[in-house]
Short mmCIF file of C-alpha atoms in Angstrom, two decimals:
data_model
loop_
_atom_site.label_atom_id
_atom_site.label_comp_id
_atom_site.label_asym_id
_atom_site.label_seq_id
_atom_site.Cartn_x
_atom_site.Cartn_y
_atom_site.Cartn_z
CA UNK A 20 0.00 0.00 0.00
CA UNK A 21 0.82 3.53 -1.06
CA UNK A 22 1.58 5.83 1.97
CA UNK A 23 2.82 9.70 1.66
CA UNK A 24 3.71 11.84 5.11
CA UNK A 25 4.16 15.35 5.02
CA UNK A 26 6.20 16.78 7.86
CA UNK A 27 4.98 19.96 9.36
CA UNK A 28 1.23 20.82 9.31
CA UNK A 29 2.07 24.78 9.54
CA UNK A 30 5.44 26.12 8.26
CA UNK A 31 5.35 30.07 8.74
CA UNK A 32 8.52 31.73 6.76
CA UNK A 33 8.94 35.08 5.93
CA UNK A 34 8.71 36.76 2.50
CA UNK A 35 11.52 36.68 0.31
CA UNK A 36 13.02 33.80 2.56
CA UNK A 37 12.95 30.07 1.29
CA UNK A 38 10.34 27.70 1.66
CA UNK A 39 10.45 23.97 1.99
CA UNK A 40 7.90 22.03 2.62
CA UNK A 41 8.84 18.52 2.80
CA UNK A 42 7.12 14.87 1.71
CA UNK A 43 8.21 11.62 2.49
CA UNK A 44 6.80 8.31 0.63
CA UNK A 45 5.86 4.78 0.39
CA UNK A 46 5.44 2.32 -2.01
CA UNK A 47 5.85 -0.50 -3.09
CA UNK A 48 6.14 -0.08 -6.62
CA UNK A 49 7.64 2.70 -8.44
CA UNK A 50 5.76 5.95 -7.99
CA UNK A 51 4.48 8.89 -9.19
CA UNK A 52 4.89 11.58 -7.15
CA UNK A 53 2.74 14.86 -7.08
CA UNK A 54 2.17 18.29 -5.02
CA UNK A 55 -1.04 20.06 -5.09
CA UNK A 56 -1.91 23.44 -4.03
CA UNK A 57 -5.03 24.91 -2.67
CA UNK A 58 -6.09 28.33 -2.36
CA UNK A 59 -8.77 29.33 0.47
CA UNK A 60 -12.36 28.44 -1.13
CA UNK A 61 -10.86 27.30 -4.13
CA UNK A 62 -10.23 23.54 -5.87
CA UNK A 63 -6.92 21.65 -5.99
CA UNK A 64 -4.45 22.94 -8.32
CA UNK A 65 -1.81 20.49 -9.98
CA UNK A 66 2.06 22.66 -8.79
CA UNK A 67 4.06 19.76 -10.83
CA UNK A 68 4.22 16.09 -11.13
CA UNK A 69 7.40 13.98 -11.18
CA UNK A 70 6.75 10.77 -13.51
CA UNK A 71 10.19 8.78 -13.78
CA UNK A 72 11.88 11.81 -16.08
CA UNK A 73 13.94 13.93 -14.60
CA UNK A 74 14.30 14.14 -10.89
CA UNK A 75 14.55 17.99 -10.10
CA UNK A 76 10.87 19.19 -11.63
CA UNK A 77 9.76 22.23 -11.85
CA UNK A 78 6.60 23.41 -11.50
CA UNK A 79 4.02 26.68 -11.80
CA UNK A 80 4.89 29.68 -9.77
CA UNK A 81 8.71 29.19 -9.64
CA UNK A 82 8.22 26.02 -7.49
CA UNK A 83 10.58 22.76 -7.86
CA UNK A 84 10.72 19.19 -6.30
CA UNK A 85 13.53 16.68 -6.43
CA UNK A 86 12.72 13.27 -6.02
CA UNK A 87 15.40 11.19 -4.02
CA UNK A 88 14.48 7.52 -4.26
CA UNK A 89 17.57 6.95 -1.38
CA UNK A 90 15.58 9.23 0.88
CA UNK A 91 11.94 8.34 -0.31
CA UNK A 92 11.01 12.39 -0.42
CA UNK A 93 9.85 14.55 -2.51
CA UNK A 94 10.52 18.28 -1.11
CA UNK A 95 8.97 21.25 -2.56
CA UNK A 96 10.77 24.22 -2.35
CA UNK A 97 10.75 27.56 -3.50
CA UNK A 98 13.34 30.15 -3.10
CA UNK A 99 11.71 33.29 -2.29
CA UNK A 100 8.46 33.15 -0.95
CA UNK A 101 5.71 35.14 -2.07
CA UNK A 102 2.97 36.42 0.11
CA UNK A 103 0.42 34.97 -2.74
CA UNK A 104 2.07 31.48 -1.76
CA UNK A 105 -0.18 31.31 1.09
CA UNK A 106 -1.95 28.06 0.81
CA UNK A 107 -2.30 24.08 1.74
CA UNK A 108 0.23 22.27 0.06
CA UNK A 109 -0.48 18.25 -0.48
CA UNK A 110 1.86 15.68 -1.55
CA UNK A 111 0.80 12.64 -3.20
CA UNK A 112 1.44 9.51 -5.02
CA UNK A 113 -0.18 6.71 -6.99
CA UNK A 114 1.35 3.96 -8.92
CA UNK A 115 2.90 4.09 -12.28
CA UNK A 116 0.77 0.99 -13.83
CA UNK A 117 -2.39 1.10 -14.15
CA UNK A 118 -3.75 2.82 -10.75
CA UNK A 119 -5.67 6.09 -10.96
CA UNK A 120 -6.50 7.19 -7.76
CA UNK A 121 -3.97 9.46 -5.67
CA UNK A 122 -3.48 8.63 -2.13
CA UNK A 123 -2.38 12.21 -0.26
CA UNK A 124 -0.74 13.23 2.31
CA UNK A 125 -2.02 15.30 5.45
CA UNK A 126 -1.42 18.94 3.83
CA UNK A 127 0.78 21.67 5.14
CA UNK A 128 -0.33 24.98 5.61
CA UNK A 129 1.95 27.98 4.44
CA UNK A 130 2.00 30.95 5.78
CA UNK A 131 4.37 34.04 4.84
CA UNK A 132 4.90 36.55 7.21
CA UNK A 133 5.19 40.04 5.57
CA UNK B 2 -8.59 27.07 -19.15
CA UNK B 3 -11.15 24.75 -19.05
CA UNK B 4 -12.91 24.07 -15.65
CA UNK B 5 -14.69 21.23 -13.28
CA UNK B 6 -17.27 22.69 -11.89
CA UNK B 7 -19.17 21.69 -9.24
CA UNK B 8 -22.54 22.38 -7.82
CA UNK B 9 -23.97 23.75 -4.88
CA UNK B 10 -20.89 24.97 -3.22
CA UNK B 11 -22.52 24.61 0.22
CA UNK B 12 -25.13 22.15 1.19
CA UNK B 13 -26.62 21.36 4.25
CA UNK B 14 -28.73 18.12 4.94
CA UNK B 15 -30.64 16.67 7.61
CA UNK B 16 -29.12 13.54 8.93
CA UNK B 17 -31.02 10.62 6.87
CA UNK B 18 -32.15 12.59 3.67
CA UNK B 19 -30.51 11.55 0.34
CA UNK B 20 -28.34 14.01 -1.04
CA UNK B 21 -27.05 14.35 -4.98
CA UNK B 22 -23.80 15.76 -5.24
CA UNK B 23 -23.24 17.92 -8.82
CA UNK B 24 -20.15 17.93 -11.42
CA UNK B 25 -19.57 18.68 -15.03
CA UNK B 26 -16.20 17.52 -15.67
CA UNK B 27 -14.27 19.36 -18.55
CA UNK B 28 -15.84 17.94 -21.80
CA UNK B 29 -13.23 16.25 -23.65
CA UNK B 30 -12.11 14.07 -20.47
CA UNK B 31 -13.24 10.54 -20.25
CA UNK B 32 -12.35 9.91 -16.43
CA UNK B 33 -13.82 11.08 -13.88
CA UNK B 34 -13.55 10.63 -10.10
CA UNK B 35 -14.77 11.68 -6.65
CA UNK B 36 -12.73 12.59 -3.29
CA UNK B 37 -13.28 13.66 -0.30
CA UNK B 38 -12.26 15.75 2.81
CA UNK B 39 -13.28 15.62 6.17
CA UNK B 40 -12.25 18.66 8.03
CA UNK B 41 -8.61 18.42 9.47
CA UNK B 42 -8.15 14.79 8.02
CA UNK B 43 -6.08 13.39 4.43
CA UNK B 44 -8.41 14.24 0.83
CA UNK B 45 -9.40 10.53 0.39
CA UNK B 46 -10.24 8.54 -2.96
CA UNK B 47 -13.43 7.35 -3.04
CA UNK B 48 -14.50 6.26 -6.49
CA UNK B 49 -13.38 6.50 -10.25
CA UNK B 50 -15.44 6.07 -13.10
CA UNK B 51 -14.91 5.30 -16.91
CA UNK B 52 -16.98 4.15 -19.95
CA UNK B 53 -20.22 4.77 -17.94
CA UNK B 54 -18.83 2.30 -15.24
CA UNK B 55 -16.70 2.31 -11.75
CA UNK B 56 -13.23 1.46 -12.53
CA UNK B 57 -11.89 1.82 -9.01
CA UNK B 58 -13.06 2.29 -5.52
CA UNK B 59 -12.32 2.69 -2.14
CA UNK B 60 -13.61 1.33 0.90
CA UNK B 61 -15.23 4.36 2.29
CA UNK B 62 -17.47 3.81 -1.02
CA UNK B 63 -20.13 1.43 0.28
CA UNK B 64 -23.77 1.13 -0.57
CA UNK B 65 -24.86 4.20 1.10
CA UNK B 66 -22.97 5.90 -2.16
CA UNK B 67 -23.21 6.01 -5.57
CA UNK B 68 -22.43 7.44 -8.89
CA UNK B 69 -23.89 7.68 -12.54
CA UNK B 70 -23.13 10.12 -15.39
CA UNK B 71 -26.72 10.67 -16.38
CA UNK B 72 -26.55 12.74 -19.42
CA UNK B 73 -23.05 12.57 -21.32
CA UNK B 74 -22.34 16.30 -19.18
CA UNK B 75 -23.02 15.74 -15.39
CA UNK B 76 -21.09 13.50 -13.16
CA UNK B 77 -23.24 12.87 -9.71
CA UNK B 78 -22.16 11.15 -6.82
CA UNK B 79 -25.46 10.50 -4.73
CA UNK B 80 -25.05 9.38 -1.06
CA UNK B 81 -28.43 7.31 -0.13
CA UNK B 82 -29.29 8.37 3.43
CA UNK B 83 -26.67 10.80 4.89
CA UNK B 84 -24.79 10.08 8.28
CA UNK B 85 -23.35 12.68 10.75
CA UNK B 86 -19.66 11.44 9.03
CA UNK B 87 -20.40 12.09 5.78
CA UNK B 88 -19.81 15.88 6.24
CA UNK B 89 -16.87 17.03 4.18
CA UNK B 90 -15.81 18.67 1.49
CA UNK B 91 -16.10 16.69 -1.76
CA UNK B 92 -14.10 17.28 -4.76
CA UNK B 93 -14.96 15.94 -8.33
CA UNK B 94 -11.91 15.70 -10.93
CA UNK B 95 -11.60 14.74 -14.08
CA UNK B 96 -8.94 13.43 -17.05
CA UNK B 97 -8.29 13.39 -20.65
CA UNK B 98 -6.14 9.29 -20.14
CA UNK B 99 -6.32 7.29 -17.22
CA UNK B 100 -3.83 7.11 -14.94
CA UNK B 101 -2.70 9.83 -12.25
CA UNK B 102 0.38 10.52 -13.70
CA UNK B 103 -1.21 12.28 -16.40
CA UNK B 104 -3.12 14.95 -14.44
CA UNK B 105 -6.13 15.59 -13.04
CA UNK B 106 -8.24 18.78 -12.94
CA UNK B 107 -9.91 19.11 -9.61
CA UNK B 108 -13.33 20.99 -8.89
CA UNK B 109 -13.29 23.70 -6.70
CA UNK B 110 -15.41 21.69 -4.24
CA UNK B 111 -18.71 20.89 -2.29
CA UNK B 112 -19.16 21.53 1.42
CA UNK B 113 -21.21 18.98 2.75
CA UNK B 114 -23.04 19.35 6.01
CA UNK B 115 -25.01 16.74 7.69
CA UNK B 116 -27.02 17.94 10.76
#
């Protein structure tokens, strides 16, 4: 079974400063690995996707993930935080065969401090 | 960009009473699939649905739910006699292939709550 954690369910950082939010998975099978955002009243919004091409992806609004297979994560970070980055973040991952459903993580909540 | 849209945005049942939950996934797409949220808790799977039949779905999906795609536009999920548990918000999505890794597009939700 497919398992994603995401450590931290409230990072606060500053504008300008970086953010990382970070995502550890599980699975048995080779992943996919995803990070969604969600804006207050709003759906979920696909950031970027890592599907077995490059590790270091890059997604909308000048955020990137790397996936490390050694380390099982998938961090999202950004380098300069916005104060329009303030969201719910959520990891997630579903198999590369067949599978369509996406099993997610907890969600972290970013906030930026002005 | 095209959009999943989901209707009403808010609803609030009585504890018992059927409710019909509303979608219309982006046209071209040919899966479609339901999640949900319970307040403070993981967005869970619950069903997915291709070729006018369920393809995947969880456990949470039992016989108090149901889905149907009545009229080649809508996508319903329909949840028989609503519990005190059932409130949450629930998100419709949709896709062009099968398959996470190509992308979903997510609605921008329904509140449900059951009083």
């Amino acid at each position: 079974a497919q398992s994603v954690t995401q450590l931290g369910s409230h990072v606060s950082v500053s504008e300008g400063a970086l953010v990382l939010l970070r995502c550890n998975y599980s699975s048995s099978v080779p992943p996919y690995l995803f990070w969604y955002v969600q804006y207050p009243n709003q759906g979920l919004q696909l950031l970027l996707k890592y599907t077995s091409a490059a590790t270091l992806v890059k997604g909308i609004n000048g955020f990137e993930a790397e996936f490390k297979k050694s380390e099982t994560s998938f961090h999202l970070t950004k380098p300069s935080a916005h104060m329009s980055d303030a969201a719910e973040y959520f990891c997630a991952v579903s198999e590369i065969q067949g599978a369509q459903k996406l099993v997610f993580g907890q969600g972290t909540r970013l906030t930026i401090n002005p | 960009e095209p959009e999943v849209t989901q209707t009403p945005s808010h609803q609030v049942t009585q504890m018992g009473q059927e409710v019909i939950l509303r979608c219309v996934p982006i046209s071209n797409h040919l899966y479609f699939y339901w999640y949900r949220q319970i307040l403070g808790q993981k967005v869970e799977f619950l069903v997915s649905f291709y070729n006018n039949e369920i393809s995947e779905k969880s456990e949470i999906f039992d016989d108090q739910f149901s889905v149907e795609r009545p009229d080649g536009s809508n996508f319903t999920l329909k949840i028989r006699s609503t519990k005190l548990e059932d409130s949450a918000m629930y998100f419709c999505a949709s896709s062009e292939w099968g398959g996470a890794g190509y992308g979903y597009t997510f609605g921008s939700g329904t509140r449900l709550t059951v009083v």
